[in-house]
PDB file of C-alpha atoms and ligand atoms in Angstrom:
ATOM      1  CA  MET A 426     146.257  46.675 119.260  1.00 67.00           C
ATOM      2  CA  ASN A 427     148.038  49.832 118.117  1.00 80.00           C
ATOM      3  CA  HIS A 428     145.553  52.659 116.677  1.00 85.00           C
ATOM      4  CA  ARG A 429     148.006  55.472 116.527  1.00 84.00           C
ATOM      5  CA  PRO A 430     148.849  56.623 112.713  1.00 85.00           C
ATOM      6  CA  PHE A 431     145.079  55.287 111.899  1.00 86.00           C
ATOM      7  CA  GLU A 432     143.105  56.995 114.394  1.00 85.00           C
ATOM      8  CA  ASP A 433     145.342  60.383 113.678  1.00 85.00           C
ATOM      9  CA  TRP A 434     144.439  59.890 110.143  1.00 84.00           C
ATOM     10  CA  LEU A 435     140.945  59.547 110.617  1.00 83.00           C
ATOM     11  CA  LEU A 436     140.164  62.377 112.777  1.00 80.00           C
ATOM     12  CA  ASP A 437     142.332  64.884 111.312  1.00 79.00           C
ATOM     13  CA  ASP A 438     140.676  64.108 107.664  1.00 70.00           C
ATOM     14  CA  GLN A 439     143.844  64.387 106.269  1.00 72.00           C
ATOM     15  CA  PRO A 440     144.483  62.981 101.902  1.00 83.00           C
ATOM     16  CA  LEU A 441     146.025  59.920 102.362  1.00 86.00           C
ATOM     17  CA  THR A 442     148.827  58.426 100.219  1.00 90.00           C
ATOM     18  CA  LEU A 443     147.796  55.396  98.734  1.00 92.00           C
ATOM     19  CA  GLU A 444     150.174  52.984 100.808  1.00 92.00           C
ATOM     20  CA  GLN A 445     148.709  54.943 103.673  1.00 90.00           C
ATOM     21  CA  GLU A 446     145.172  54.425 102.535  1.00 90.00           C
ATOM     22  CA  ARG A 447     145.617  50.737 102.147  1.00 92.00           C
ATOM     23  CA  GLU A 448     147.208  50.193 105.624  1.00 91.00           C
ATOM     24  CA  LEU A 449     144.262  52.355 106.909  1.00 89.00           C
ATOM     25  CA  GLN A 450     141.971  49.704 105.176  1.00 91.00           C
ATOM     26  CA  ALA A 451     143.439  46.711 106.360  1.00 91.00           C
ATOM     27  CA  HIS A 452     143.360  48.038 109.916  1.00 91.00           C
ATOM     28  CA  LEU A 453     139.796  48.961 110.202  1.00 91.00           C
ATOM     29  CA  ARG A 454     139.000  45.465 108.801  1.00 92.00           C
ATOM     30  CA  SER A 455     140.302  44.163 112.105  1.00 91.00           C
ATOM     31  CA  CYS A 456     139.803  47.669 114.380  1.00 91.00           C
ATOM     32  CA  PRO A 457     135.754  47.861 115.375  1.00 90.00           C
ATOM     33  CA  ALA A 458     136.984  50.897 117.449  1.00 88.00           C
ATOM     34  CA  CYS A 459     138.948  52.462 114.175  1.00 89.00           C
ATOM     35  CA  SER A 460     136.246  51.338 111.869  1.00 89.00           C
ATOM     36  CA  ALA A 461     133.675  52.967 114.053  1.00 88.00           C
ATOM     37  CA  ILE A 462     135.453  56.720 113.874  1.00 86.00           C
ATOM     38  CA  ALA A 463     135.907  55.901 109.947  1.00 87.00           C
ATOM     39  CA  GLU A 464     132.190  55.541 109.721  1.00 87.00           C
ATOM     40  CA  SER A 465     131.352  58.548 111.753  1.00 84.00           C
ATOM     41  CA  ASN A 466     133.895  60.568 109.547  1.00 82.00           C
ATOM     42  CA  LEU A 467     131.216  59.221 106.449  1.00 80.00           C
ATOM     43  CA  ALA A 468     128.595  60.380 108.410  1.00 79.00           C
ATOM     44  CA  LEU A 469     129.857  63.796 109.044  1.00 77.00           C
ATOM     45  CA  HIS A 470     130.747  63.975 105.474  1.00 75.00           C
ATOM     46  CA  SER A 471     126.975  63.185 104.474  1.00 72.00           C
ATOM     47  CA  VAL A 472     125.893  65.475 106.481  1.00 70.00           C
ATOM     48  CA  ARG A 473     127.362  68.786 105.705  1.00 64.00           C
ATOM     49  CA  THR A 474     126.820  67.611 101.918  1.00 64.00           C
ATOM     50  CA  VAL A 475     123.157  67.212 102.561  1.00 64.00           C
ATOM     51  CA  SER A 476     123.007  70.457 104.932  1.00 61.00           C
ATOM     52  CA  PRO A 477     122.306  73.695 103.336  1.00 61.00           C
ATOM     53  CA  ALA A 478     124.493  74.095 100.484  1.00 63.00           C
ATOM     54  CA  ALA A 479     126.204  77.255 100.480  1.00 64.00           C
ATOM     55  CA  GLY A 480     124.614  80.126  99.994  1.00 73.00           C
ATOM     56  CA  PHE A 481     120.991  78.352 100.803  1.00 75.00           C
ATOM     57  CA  THR A 482     119.743  80.991 103.169  1.00 75.00           C
ATOM     58  CA  GLU A 483     120.601  83.960 101.020  1.00 78.00           C
ATOM     59  CA  ARG A 484     118.510  82.044  98.455  1.00 81.00           C
ATOM     60  CA  PHE A 485     116.048  81.804 101.011  1.00 81.00           C
ATOM     61  CA  GLN A 486     116.048  84.868 102.151  1.00 81.00           C
ATOM     62  CA  THR A 487     115.966  86.614  98.347  1.00 84.00           C
ATOM     63  CA  ARG A 488     113.075  84.622  97.644  1.00 85.00           C
ATOM     64  CA  LEU A 489     111.421  85.849 100.930  1.00 85.00           C
ATOM     65  CA  VAL A 490     112.142  89.530  99.700  1.00 86.00           C
ATOM     66  CA  GLN A 491     110.660  88.754  96.414  1.00 86.00           C
ATOM     67  CA  ARG A 492     107.947  86.947  97.909  1.00 86.00           C
ATOM     68  CA  ARG A 493     107.181  90.035  99.870  1.00 86.00           C
ATOM     69  CA  GLN A 494     107.318  93.013  96.999  1.00 87.00           C
ATOM     70  CA  GLU A 495     105.115  90.128  95.056  1.00 87.00           C
ATOM     71  CA  GLN A 496     102.599  90.902  97.844  1.00 85.00           C
ATOM     72  CA  ARG A 497     103.042  94.627  97.729  1.00 86.00           C
ATOM     73  CA  TRP A 498     102.984  94.797  94.160  1.00 88.00           C
ATOM     74  CA  ARG A 499      99.868  92.669  94.546  1.00 86.00           C
ATOM     75  CA  GLN A 500      98.160  95.312  97.479  1.00 85.00           C
ATOM     76  CA  ILE A 501      98.878  98.391  95.000  1.00 87.00           C
ATOM     77  CA  ILE A 502      97.688  97.065  91.920  1.00 88.00           C
ATOM     78  CA  GLY A 503      94.732  95.513  94.416  1.00 87.00           C
ATOM     79  CA  THR A 504      94.238  99.163  95.667  1.00 86.00           C
ATOM     80  CA  LEU A 505      94.931 100.702  92.323  1.00 89.00           C
ATOM     81  CA  ILE A 506      91.951  98.951  90.853  1.00 88.00           C
ATOM     82  CA  LEU A 507      89.686 100.126  93.935  1.00 86.00           C
ATOM     83  CA  VAL A 508      90.286 103.400  93.586  1.00 88.00           C
ATOM     84  CA  LEU A 509      89.934 103.582  89.666  1.00 89.00           C
ATOM     85  CA  GLY A 510      86.739 101.445  90.440  1.00 87.00           C
ATOM     86  CA  GLY A 511      85.230 103.575  93.089  1.00 86.00           C
ATOM     87  CA  LEU A 512      86.438 106.723  91.044  1.00 85.00           C
ATOM     88  CA  ALA A 513      84.470 105.009  87.985  1.00 85.00           C
ATOM     89  CA  LEU A 514      81.536 104.547  90.046  1.00 83.00           C
ATOM     90  CA  LEU A 515      81.285 108.048  91.073  1.00 81.00           C
ATOM     91  CA  ALA A 516      82.036 109.451  88.212  1.00 77.00           C
ATOM     92  CA  TRP A 517      78.746 107.468  86.380  1.00 79.00           C
ATOM     93  CA  LEU A 518      76.715 108.238  89.542  1.00 78.00           C
ATOM     94  CA  ALA A 519      78.069 111.863  89.551  1.00 75.00           C
ATOM     95  CA  GLY A 520      77.622 111.956  85.452  1.00 72.00           C
ATOM     96  CA  PRO A 521      75.212 114.239  84.940  1.00 73.00           C
ATOM     97  CA  ALA A 522      76.493 116.565  87.877  1.00 72.00           C
ATOM     98  CA  ILE A 523      80.005 116.714  86.505  1.00 69.00           C
ATOM     99  CA  GLN A 524      78.274 117.506  83.621  1.00 72.00           C
ATOM    100  CA  GLU A 525      76.474 120.651  84.253  1.00 70.00           C
ATOM    101  CA  VAL A 526      79.297 121.695  85.914  1.00 70.00           C
ATOM    102  CA  LEU A 527      81.879 121.285  83.371  1.00 74.00           C
ATOM    103  CA  GLN A 528      79.684 122.713  80.345  1.00 75.00           C
ATOM    104  CA  SER A 529      79.142 126.081  82.979  1.00 76.00           C
ATOM    105  CA  PRO A 530      81.540 125.763  85.450  1.00 77.00           C
ATOM    106  CA  ALA A 531      80.416 130.218  86.448  1.00 79.00           C
ATOM    107  CA  GLN A 532      76.994 128.610  86.966  1.00 78.00           C
ATOM    108  CA  TRP A 533      78.451 125.989  89.197  1.00 76.00           C
ATOM    109  CA  LEU A 534      80.444 128.088  91.422  1.00 82.00           C
ATOM    110  CA  THR A 535      77.554 130.238  92.036  1.00 83.00           C
ATOM    111  CA  THR A 536      75.395 127.913  93.470  1.00 80.00           C
ATOM    112  CA  ALA A 537      77.745 126.098  95.313  1.00 82.00           C
ATOM    113  CA  VAL A 538      79.158 129.669  96.587  1.00 87.00           C
ATOM    114  CA  SER A 539      75.192 130.393  97.694  1.00 85.00           C
ATOM    115  CA  TYR A 540      74.837 127.112  99.344  1.00 84.00           C
ATOM    116  CA  PHE A 541      78.036 127.782 101.160  1.00 88.00           C
ATOM    117  CA  LEU A 542      76.348 131.051 102.546  1.00 88.00           C
ATOM    118  CA  PHE A 543      73.136 129.460 103.170  1.00 87.00           C
ATOM    119  CA  ILE A 544      74.418 126.857 105.436  1.00 87.00           C
ATOM    120  CA  LEU A 545      76.451 129.835 106.978  1.00 88.00           C
ATOM    121  CA  THR A 546      73.031 131.600 107.498  1.00 87.00           C
ATOM    122  CA  SER A 547      71.293 128.597 108.659  1.00 87.00           C
ATOM    123  CA  ILE A 548      73.750 128.100 111.514  1.00 88.00           C
ATOM    124  CA  GLN A 549      73.711 132.034 112.439  1.00 87.00           C
ATOM    125  CA  ALA A 550      69.846 132.155 112.242  1.00 86.00           C
ATOM    126  CA  LEU A 551      70.176 128.407 114.375  1.00 87.00           C
ATOM    127  CA  SER A 552      72.253 130.097 116.968  1.00 86.00           C
ATOM    128  CA  GLU A 553      69.971 133.580 116.988  1.00 85.00           C
ATOM    129  CA  ALA A 554      66.755 131.865 117.288  1.00 83.00           C
ATOM    130  CA  GLY A 555      68.489 129.411 120.145  1.00 83.00           C
ATOM    131  CA  SER A 556      69.837 132.954 122.130  1.00 83.00           C
ATOM    132  CA  VAL A 557      65.955 134.382 121.937  1.00 79.00           C
ATOM    133  CA  LEU A 558      64.741 131.220 123.130  1.00 75.00           C
ATOM    134  CA  MET A 559      67.031 131.328 125.894  1.00 75.00           C
ATOM    135  CA  ARG A 560      65.915 134.588 126.775  1.00 76.00           C
ATOM    136  CA  VAL A 561      62.205 134.148 126.223  1.00 69.00           C
ATOM    137  CA  ILE A 562      61.685 131.067 128.181  1.00 66.00           C
ATOM    138  CA  PRO A 563      62.330 132.538 131.721  1.00 63.00           C
ATOM    139  CA  ASN A 564      59.283 134.726 130.789  1.00 65.00           C
ATOM    140  CA  PHE A 565      56.901 131.878 131.483  1.00 63.00           C
ATOM    141  CA  ILE A 566      54.636 132.140 128.133  1.00 63.00           C
ATOM    142  CA  SER A 567      51.839 130.624 127.908  1.00 70.00           C
ATOM    143  CA  PRO A 568      51.169 127.050 125.641  1.00 71.00           C
ATOM    144  CA  ALA A 569      49.731 129.354 123.168  1.00 75.00           C
ATOM    145  CA  ASP A 570      52.000 131.672 122.466  1.00 75.00           C
ATOM    146  CA  TRP A 571      54.425 128.667 122.216  1.00 74.00           C
ATOM    147  CA  LEU A 572      52.727 127.365 119.444  1.00 81.00           C
ATOM    148  CA  GLY A 573      52.224 130.673 117.904  1.00 83.00           C
ATOM    149  CA  MET A 574      55.645 131.535 118.040  1.00 79.00           C
ATOM    150  CA  PHE A 575      56.864 127.794 116.741  1.00 84.00           C
ATOM    151  CA  LEU A 576      54.140 128.399 113.908  1.00 87.00           C
ATOM    152  CA  MET A 577      55.889 131.565 113.166  1.00 88.00           C
ATOM    153  CA  ILE A 578      59.704 130.518 113.244  1.00 87.00           C
ATOM    154  CA  VAL A 579      58.016 127.104 111.027  1.00 88.00           C
ATOM    155  CA  VAL A 580      56.700 129.690 108.388  1.00 90.00           C
ATOM    156  CA  ILE A 581      59.504 132.062 108.255  1.00 87.00           C
ATOM    157  CA  GLY A 582      61.906 129.115 108.211  1.00 87.00           C
ATOM    158  CA  GLY A 583      59.789 127.763 105.034  1.00 86.00           C
ATOM    159  CA  LEU A 584      59.877 131.185 103.654  1.00 85.00           C
ATOM    160  CA  TRP A 585      63.760 131.819 103.756  1.00 82.00           C
ATOM    161  CA  VAL A 586      64.872 128.167 102.485  1.00 81.00           C
ATOM    162  CA  VAL A 587      62.141 128.520  99.597  1.00 81.00           C
ATOM    163  CA  SER A 588      64.195 132.324  98.749  1.00 80.00           C
ATOM    164  CA  ILE A 589      67.285 131.073  98.981  1.00 75.00           C
ATOM    165  CA  TRP A 590      66.322 128.246  96.966  1.00 76.00           C
ATOM    166  CA  ARG A 591      64.567 130.224  94.292  1.00 73.00           C
ATOM    167  CA  VAL A 592      68.037 132.619  94.396  1.00 70.00           C
ATOM    168  CA  THR A 593      70.421 129.720  93.998  1.00 69.00           C
ATOM    169  CA  ARG A 594      68.225 127.927  91.363  1.00 65.00           C
ATOM    170  CA  VAL A 595      69.457 128.478  87.894  1.00 60.00           C
ATOM    171  CA  PRO A 596      66.813 128.785  85.458  1.00 59.00           C
ATOM    172  CA  GLN A 597      66.757 126.386  83.054  1.00 55.00           C
ATOM    173  CA  GLY A 598      67.234 126.855  78.965  1.00 50.00           C
ATOM    174  CA  VAL A 599      68.147 130.473  79.570  1.00 48.00           C
TER     175      VAL A 599
HETATM  176 ZN1   ZN B 661     142.270  50.885 115.430  1.00 92.44          ZN
END
């Protein structure tokens, strides 16, 4: 059987004239080989139309980007809510102190400074006490002396803390 023009027409997938189309249909009815080609052509066409439409990948990507942006926004909003909630809780907890600070900033500043100095002098005193101990230990002092020294340190430390506390404490209602 001669498939010559029909096979080419089918494989080239060219637009045919009505006359050619009629000849082709007649040939296809009698030729299984060419009708197989025609069928595969049809299948290819349908695959082409069913397969991702033009721009599908782009649309998918933009949707992905959109979703990612939404996620980011949700994260930002979530973080904001968390931070604001935390601040509100903090304000509620520290409300009285903040009120005090706002009412008398100068007083609060002096208190803060004196507390800072207190911590500083504490560190200094501790290091000094440490160096004294290091110097004293090699002399093998008796347990009684140890106890006396310990008590003295406690008493002096207590007096010192109390005096600092009384100095930093601002009298109320003045
Ligand atoms: Zn044929």
